[in-house]
Each structure stands twice: as C-alpha cells, then as structure tokens.
XYZ file of C-alpha atoms in Angstrom:
355
model
C 108.899 91.544 33.814
C 112.661 91.542 34.252
C 113.233 91.137 30.520
C 111.643 94.571 29.981
C 114.362 96.294 31.990
C 117.661 97.208 30.253
C 120.608 96.036 32.310
C 122.479 99.359 32.079
C 119.545 101.180 33.693
C 119.438 98.844 36.707
C 122.154 100.628 38.649
C 122.457 101.156 42.393
C 124.316 103.957 44.096
C 126.141 101.471 46.303
C 127.513 99.652 43.253
C 129.065 102.668 41.508
C 131.864 105.052 42.412
C 129.630 108.041 43.115
C 128.470 110.532 40.519
C 131.836 110.216 38.767
C 130.573 106.925 37.331
C 128.156 108.947 35.169
C 130.536 111.782 34.267
C 131.403 112.954 30.762
C 133.899 115.801 30.414
C 133.639 118.512 27.790
C 136.858 119.073 25.861
C 137.562 122.824 25.749
C 138.935 122.582 22.219
C 135.754 120.841 21.071
C 133.640 123.630 22.590
C 135.075 126.453 20.482
C 132.530 126.286 17.639
C 129.498 126.394 19.930
C 131.133 128.921 22.229
C 131.885 131.315 19.367
C 128.305 131.050 18.115
C 126.952 131.747 21.598
C 129.161 134.820 21.991
C 128.085 136.157 18.586
C 124.370 135.675 19.274
C 124.639 137.232 22.729
C 126.313 140.297 21.219
C 123.292 140.657 18.929
C 120.905 140.361 21.865
C 119.358 137.092 20.654
C 117.154 135.366 23.217
C 118.401 131.774 23.648
C 114.968 130.282 23.008
C 114.824 132.044 19.642
C 118.013 130.319 18.475
C 117.755 127.255 16.232
C 120.095 124.374 15.375
C 121.778 126.264 12.555
C 122.453 129.220 14.868
C 124.298 127.112 17.448
C 126.318 124.424 15.616
C 128.148 121.952 17.811
C 131.114 121.424 15.531
C 133.559 118.924 17.096
C 131.334 118.757 20.178
C 128.708 116.791 18.237
C 130.316 113.429 18.982
C 130.272 114.038 22.749
C 126.656 115.244 22.722
C 125.706 112.190 20.651
C 127.334 109.978 23.250
C 125.386 111.744 25.991
C 122.117 111.267 24.093
C 122.803 107.557 23.684
C 123.495 107.162 27.401
C 120.314 109.014 28.363
C 118.032 107.067 26.047
C 119.602 103.610 25.985
C 122.108 103.423 28.828
C 122.089 104.354 32.495
C 119.621 107.176 31.863
C 121.881 109.742 33.549
C 124.951 111.834 32.668
C 126.945 114.404 34.615
C 128.295 116.687 31.885
C 131.245 118.632 33.267
C 133.228 121.564 31.957
C 130.674 124.132 30.770
C 132.688 127.369 30.322
C 130.847 129.368 32.989
C 134.048 131.063 34.114
C 134.686 132.832 30.806
C 131.214 133.381 29.376
C 128.647 135.939 30.443
C 125.285 134.810 31.784
C 123.711 135.475 28.370
C 126.458 133.561 26.579
C 126.342 130.512 28.856
C 122.542 130.389 28.522
C 122.966 130.236 24.739
C 125.687 127.593 25.048
C 123.479 125.443 27.288
C 120.491 125.954 24.984
C 122.680 124.866 22.058
C 123.535 121.587 23.752
C 119.857 121.067 24.529
C 118.827 121.698 20.920
C 120.859 118.686 19.874
C 119.336 116.449 22.533
C 115.661 117.229 22.005
C 112.943 119.862 21.796
C 112.458 122.136 24.811
C 108.946 122.470 26.236
C 107.232 124.871 28.622
C 108.140 124.423 32.285
C 105.324 126.428 33.859
C 102.342 128.643 33.098
C 104.879 131.389 32.361
C 105.817 129.414 29.259
C 109.577 129.484 29.830
C 111.454 126.839 27.860
C 114.794 127.774 29.394
C 114.072 127.926 33.109
C 115.995 129.506 35.935
C 115.849 127.488 39.132
C 116.104 130.087 41.866
C 114.397 130.641 45.213
C 111.726 133.369 45.038
C 109.979 132.689 48.342
C 111.039 136.111 49.594
C 108.510 137.434 47.054
C 106.095 134.492 46.800
C 105.936 132.124 49.807
C 103.732 129.749 47.775
C 106.154 129.425 44.848
C 106.240 126.036 43.142
C 108.969 123.577 44.127
C 111.721 124.670 41.729
C 111.238 128.283 42.879
C 111.642 127.616 46.599
C 114.365 126.169 48.813
C 112.553 123.317 50.546
C 113.407 119.645 50.241
C 112.218 117.848 47.107
C 111.602 114.134 47.519
C 112.170 111.715 44.585
C 110.009 112.659 41.607
C 109.942 112.961 37.823
C 109.279 115.884 35.460
C 106.877 115.855 32.478
C 109.195 115.593 29.452
C 111.489 112.779 28.273
C 114.685 114.418 29.501
C 115.716 116.981 32.094
C 118.900 119.022 32.308
C 120.174 121.274 35.093
C 123.288 123.439 34.702
C 124.754 124.831 37.915
C 125.693 128.513 37.819
C 125.826 129.195 41.562
C 125.587 126.541 44.319
C 123.851 127.056 47.642
C 125.683 128.224 50.740
C 124.512 125.066 52.501
C 122.429 122.083 51.402
C 120.889 121.608 47.986
C 122.438 118.156 47.620
C 120.978 116.241 44.671
C 119.908 112.612 44.860
C 119.149 110.599 41.737
C 117.762 107.055 41.728
C 117.069 104.546 38.967
C 113.279 104.173 38.924
C 113.736 100.928 36.994
C 115.788 99.535 39.873
C 112.954 100.545 42.206
C 110.546 98.710 39.892
C 112.749 95.620 39.826
C 113.139 95.547 43.605
C 109.383 95.890 44.128
C 108.687 93.240 41.485
C 110.877 90.786 43.360
C 109.848 91.618 46.925
C 106.428 93.349 46.881
C 104.583 92.531 43.640
C 101.267 93.447 45.245
C 102.550 97.005 45.647
C 103.362 97.203 41.944
C 99.756 96.362 41.084
C 98.560 99.401 43.041
C 101.247 101.680 41.604
C 100.413 100.607 38.054
C 96.757 101.476 38.645
C 97.929 104.959 39.553
C 96.525 108.012 41.290
C 94.685 111.182 40.415
C 96.988 114.198 40.340
C 96.391 117.800 41.356
C 97.477 120.225 38.641
C 98.514 123.048 41.006
C 96.337 125.579 39.204
C 98.230 125.122 35.935
C 95.515 123.234 34.051
C 94.082 124.657 30.825
C 91.054 126.953 31.147
C 87.852 124.973 31.579
C 89.649 121.850 32.806
C 89.303 120.446 36.342
C 92.083 121.039 38.896
C 92.491 117.272 39.399
C 93.137 114.810 36.556
C 89.979 112.875 35.598
C 92.237 109.906 34.897
C 94.665 108.017 37.115
C 98.344 108.646 36.474
C 100.265 105.349 36.755
C 103.501 105.358 38.716
C 104.738 102.547 36.478
C 103.373 101.796 33.025
C 104.412 99.716 30.024
C 104.322 100.340 26.302
C 106.273 98.745 23.459
C 108.227 96.558 25.862
C 109.437 99.470 27.995
C 108.666 100.240 31.619
C 108.272 103.963 32.349
C 107.896 105.859 35.628
C 105.920 109.020 36.431
C 105.735 110.162 40.046
C 105.197 113.356 42.054
C 103.987 112.553 45.560
C 102.768 116.067 46.421
C 100.427 116.120 43.434
C 98.766 112.962 44.775
C 98.449 114.096 48.400
C 97.158 117.563 47.509
C 94.582 116.057 45.128
C 93.120 114.210 48.097
C 93.357 117.264 50.327
C 91.696 119.626 47.829
C 89.066 117.381 46.239
C 86.494 115.668 48.493
C 85.852 113.074 45.779
C 89.468 111.888 45.898
C 90.236 109.601 48.804
C 93.219 107.298 49.082
C 92.558 103.815 50.425
C 94.750 102.281 53.104
C 96.190 99.998 50.416
C 97.076 102.987 48.232
C 98.695 104.804 51.144
C 100.744 101.715 51.916
C 101.832 101.433 48.272
C 102.949 105.084 48.191
C 104.868 104.576 51.431
C 106.517 101.461 50.030
C 107.549 103.308 46.876
C 108.962 106.226 48.885
C 110.869 103.884 51.179
C 112.340 101.969 48.246
C 113.255 105.084 46.248
C 115.096 106.498 49.258
C 116.637 103.252 50.459
C 120.211 103.985 51.410
C 121.853 101.797 48.754
C 119.882 103.035 45.726
C 120.437 106.806 45.217
C 123.552 108.553 43.993
C 124.048 111.714 46.058
C 126.119 114.685 44.933
C 126.342 118.470 44.915
C 126.525 120.236 41.572
C 129.395 122.665 41.134
C 129.501 125.643 38.752
C 129.903 124.437 35.178
C 128.423 121.002 35.869
C 125.158 119.862 34.303
C 123.141 116.825 35.334
C 120.979 115.260 32.624
C 118.537 112.406 33.145
C 115.792 110.370 31.515
C 112.603 111.228 33.410
C 111.048 107.849 32.641
C 113.914 105.816 34.093
C 115.433 108.083 36.776
C 113.932 109.846 39.804
C 115.505 113.028 41.133
C 115.266 115.171 44.256
C 117.300 117.472 46.466
C 117.771 118.456 50.085
C 116.642 121.829 51.410
C 119.180 124.609 51.066
C 120.237 128.005 52.348
C 121.225 130.834 50.016
C 124.318 132.976 50.384
C 123.692 136.304 52.109
C 124.461 138.293 48.959
C 123.350 135.944 46.152
C 121.126 132.950 45.516
C 121.613 129.397 44.343
C 120.899 129.351 40.609
C 120.592 126.633 37.990
C 119.478 126.698 34.369
C 116.893 124.052 33.486
C 115.603 122.355 30.345
C 112.745 119.909 29.830
C 113.286 118.134 26.533
C 111.237 115.851 24.310
C 113.582 113.328 22.700
C 113.646 112.662 18.948
C 111.902 110.315 18.588
C 109.927 110.716 21.826
C 109.640 107.778 24.189
C 106.382 105.955 23.536
C 104.342 105.975 26.736
C 100.698 105.522 27.692
C 98.825 108.810 27.540
C 97.716 108.568 31.173
C 101.214 109.603 32.316
C 100.480 113.167 31.176
C 98.798 115.624 33.543
C 97.446 118.136 31.037
C 94.716 117.741 28.437
C 96.927 118.909 25.569
C 99.509 116.182 26.129
C 96.864 113.570 26.985
C 95.369 114.084 23.536
C 98.691 113.794 21.718
C 100.046 117.331 21.982
C 103.216 118.701 23.514
C 104.045 117.665 27.097
C 105.044 120.258 29.616
C 102.914 122.885 31.308
C 100.484 124.802 29.034
C 101.497 128.495 28.964
C 98.920 130.920 30.320
C 99.610 134.664 30.210
C 99.443 136.605 33.473
C 99.758 133.490 35.689
C 102.738 132.435 37.800
C 103.752 128.971 39.094
C 102.367 129.473 42.575
C 99.877 127.463 44.601
C 98.907 127.860 48.250
C 97.905 124.810 50.263
C 97.987 123.789 53.888
C 101.211 121.890 53.155
C 102.980 125.229 52.637
C 102.815 125.976 56.344
C 105.400 123.340 57.230
C 107.771 124.843 54.670
C 107.201 128.378 55.929
C 107.758 127.326 59.532
C 110.952 125.471 58.601
C 112.203 128.409 56.530
C 111.590 130.821 59.376
C 113.598 128.612 61.712
C 116.430 128.354 59.179
C 116.560 132.096 58.602
C-alpha cells in the first residue's frame, strides 16, 4: 500500500523543525485588497457568510492562497498561515477577512445543528455543561472533522493550556501497515458512530453503517476518526458492542497517533491560522483554562475543496452526505450542539478541580 501514500504527507514531528516547517507568512502589502473589502462590507453590516467571491477579492494575495491550497491538497496536508491583521481590524472585519480566504479554498459547510458556517470556538460550559467538544475546554484527543479542510484562526489564546497537536494520519497508516497490518484490517472495517443527537429527523442516533478509520478510493488513502463517537455508540445502544479485537485496534491507533515522535505540538497565537486536510491529518488539543476576564476564542471553517476529495460514502455520518449531499452537520432550528452522557462526568469533575 505504500505507493498510495504521497511522500510529502508522510511527515513526522521529530523530523521537522516544529510548526515553523509548515508556516506561510502573509505579506501585509498583499493583504490590502482583501482588507479594504472586508472593512467596506463590515461598515455596511454584511454578515460574513453572506459574502461571495466577488465581494472579497484576494488581489495580490491570490498567489499565496493558491500556494496554501496546493499544500493542503497535494503536499503535507497542513499549513500555519501567519500574519492575519487582527491587531488593526475589528472583530467583524477580521471575520470577513478570514471568510474571504476560506472562500478561495473551498465551500464552507454547517458545523453543527445551529447551521453556522463560520464557527466561533469558545467555551460555553458555564451555560451548558454538556456542550459539544469545540464549545468546552476539555482535552480533545486526535480526531478528524467532516469536511475536506479545516481552518482555525486564533483571536484570543487561553490563559493556560490549549496546546494543539497535529499528526499525519497517513504516517499512522504507514506505521501500522509495516508493524501491525492486522490492526489495519480492523480499522478499515470501521465502527458504528453515535451522532450526538445531530442526526436528521427520523434517522437513528447511531449510524446503520460502519465508518472506516482508513479507506481507499481512486488510489488515495483517507482517514476518518472520532473516538468518542465510537465509545458512546456502544454505551448508548445495546446492539452495538465492541469486540476485544476492535478495542485492541482502537487502542493501537490511539497509541500510534499519540506516539511521541509523530505529532507536531504548538500553541496558536493571535493572527495565526492553522489549516489542515481532514483526510490526511489528525488534530487535537490539550485542556485549557480561560482568562479571568475573557475566554479563549478561535474562528473556525469546515471547507469542501473544489473538486472535493473522492472518498467512500461510509466516511460520512449523516444521511444527507451518505447519499451524495453536502457534508457537515445538517442544520436543525431550535437545537444546540449539546449532548449529555456519562462521559461528561469526568469532564465536569476535572473542570471543578481546575476552577
């Protein structure tokens, strides 16, 4: 299978000079066209998600964004894009600027039942202790998101913690292929996933199909993995039961994905955006503590590339995407991304101790 894996995507954290290896710097002079458009739209009260390509032209920045797109789709699968003008733009203006960059990388999709295509990653557990992962401050182990690409722009870092760790899932695949091929067979068969209450009306809370951790289509290996969705499916559905072999395979994957030499670890600073290919890179973060007077805050995009990566339909959790529609979470009015399970208790206990 090694011939299916592009060499540039087979990186290890121990072999590169930290996150700087993946860095691309924005030239302030090249940003002026997009920045001016963002300022003008913000003055008119335009919601970022209502803006289209023609509203937010890149101008001289187009070459840099094209380079980023190439790296995400055909290179390492990850870019740290530095130099977003957060220090001189208002929150509305920087949201438009970030949205403008995203428009030229792909099509944004819904990130939760609230339907937001430009998400704000902020801890809301003071209001909702069962808030979904991106809306709480607990640790997130290596996982992927539903769309082709993800992008996080740091506005405000945490007081403590919140360190990101990104790992090449293709390197994990390659290591397992060489050392534990029997594990790969189990991972490729996949697992049923819990949908955290975000499934379409009339659909079951657990996927009727198995979601493969690794799958292949058109000569490409792709990864899809969220451990909690697997474990909660077993906990919530009596018909879902993991075998000892499946548990061992999940443990082997987790151990490999978090092996000391594989991840790149870093803390985002204001004005820095991390972008990654969800099918070739896993991401996670450590738990964090907010400042006493303000919270850690990131802007987030989930993007479908143009053209989209061709993957087997079983990687999608929701019926709409499974049948060829848009990936991402189907919007449902009056619902929020919140789900209570017995696993929340550990987070609540830890949070109480940290507070």
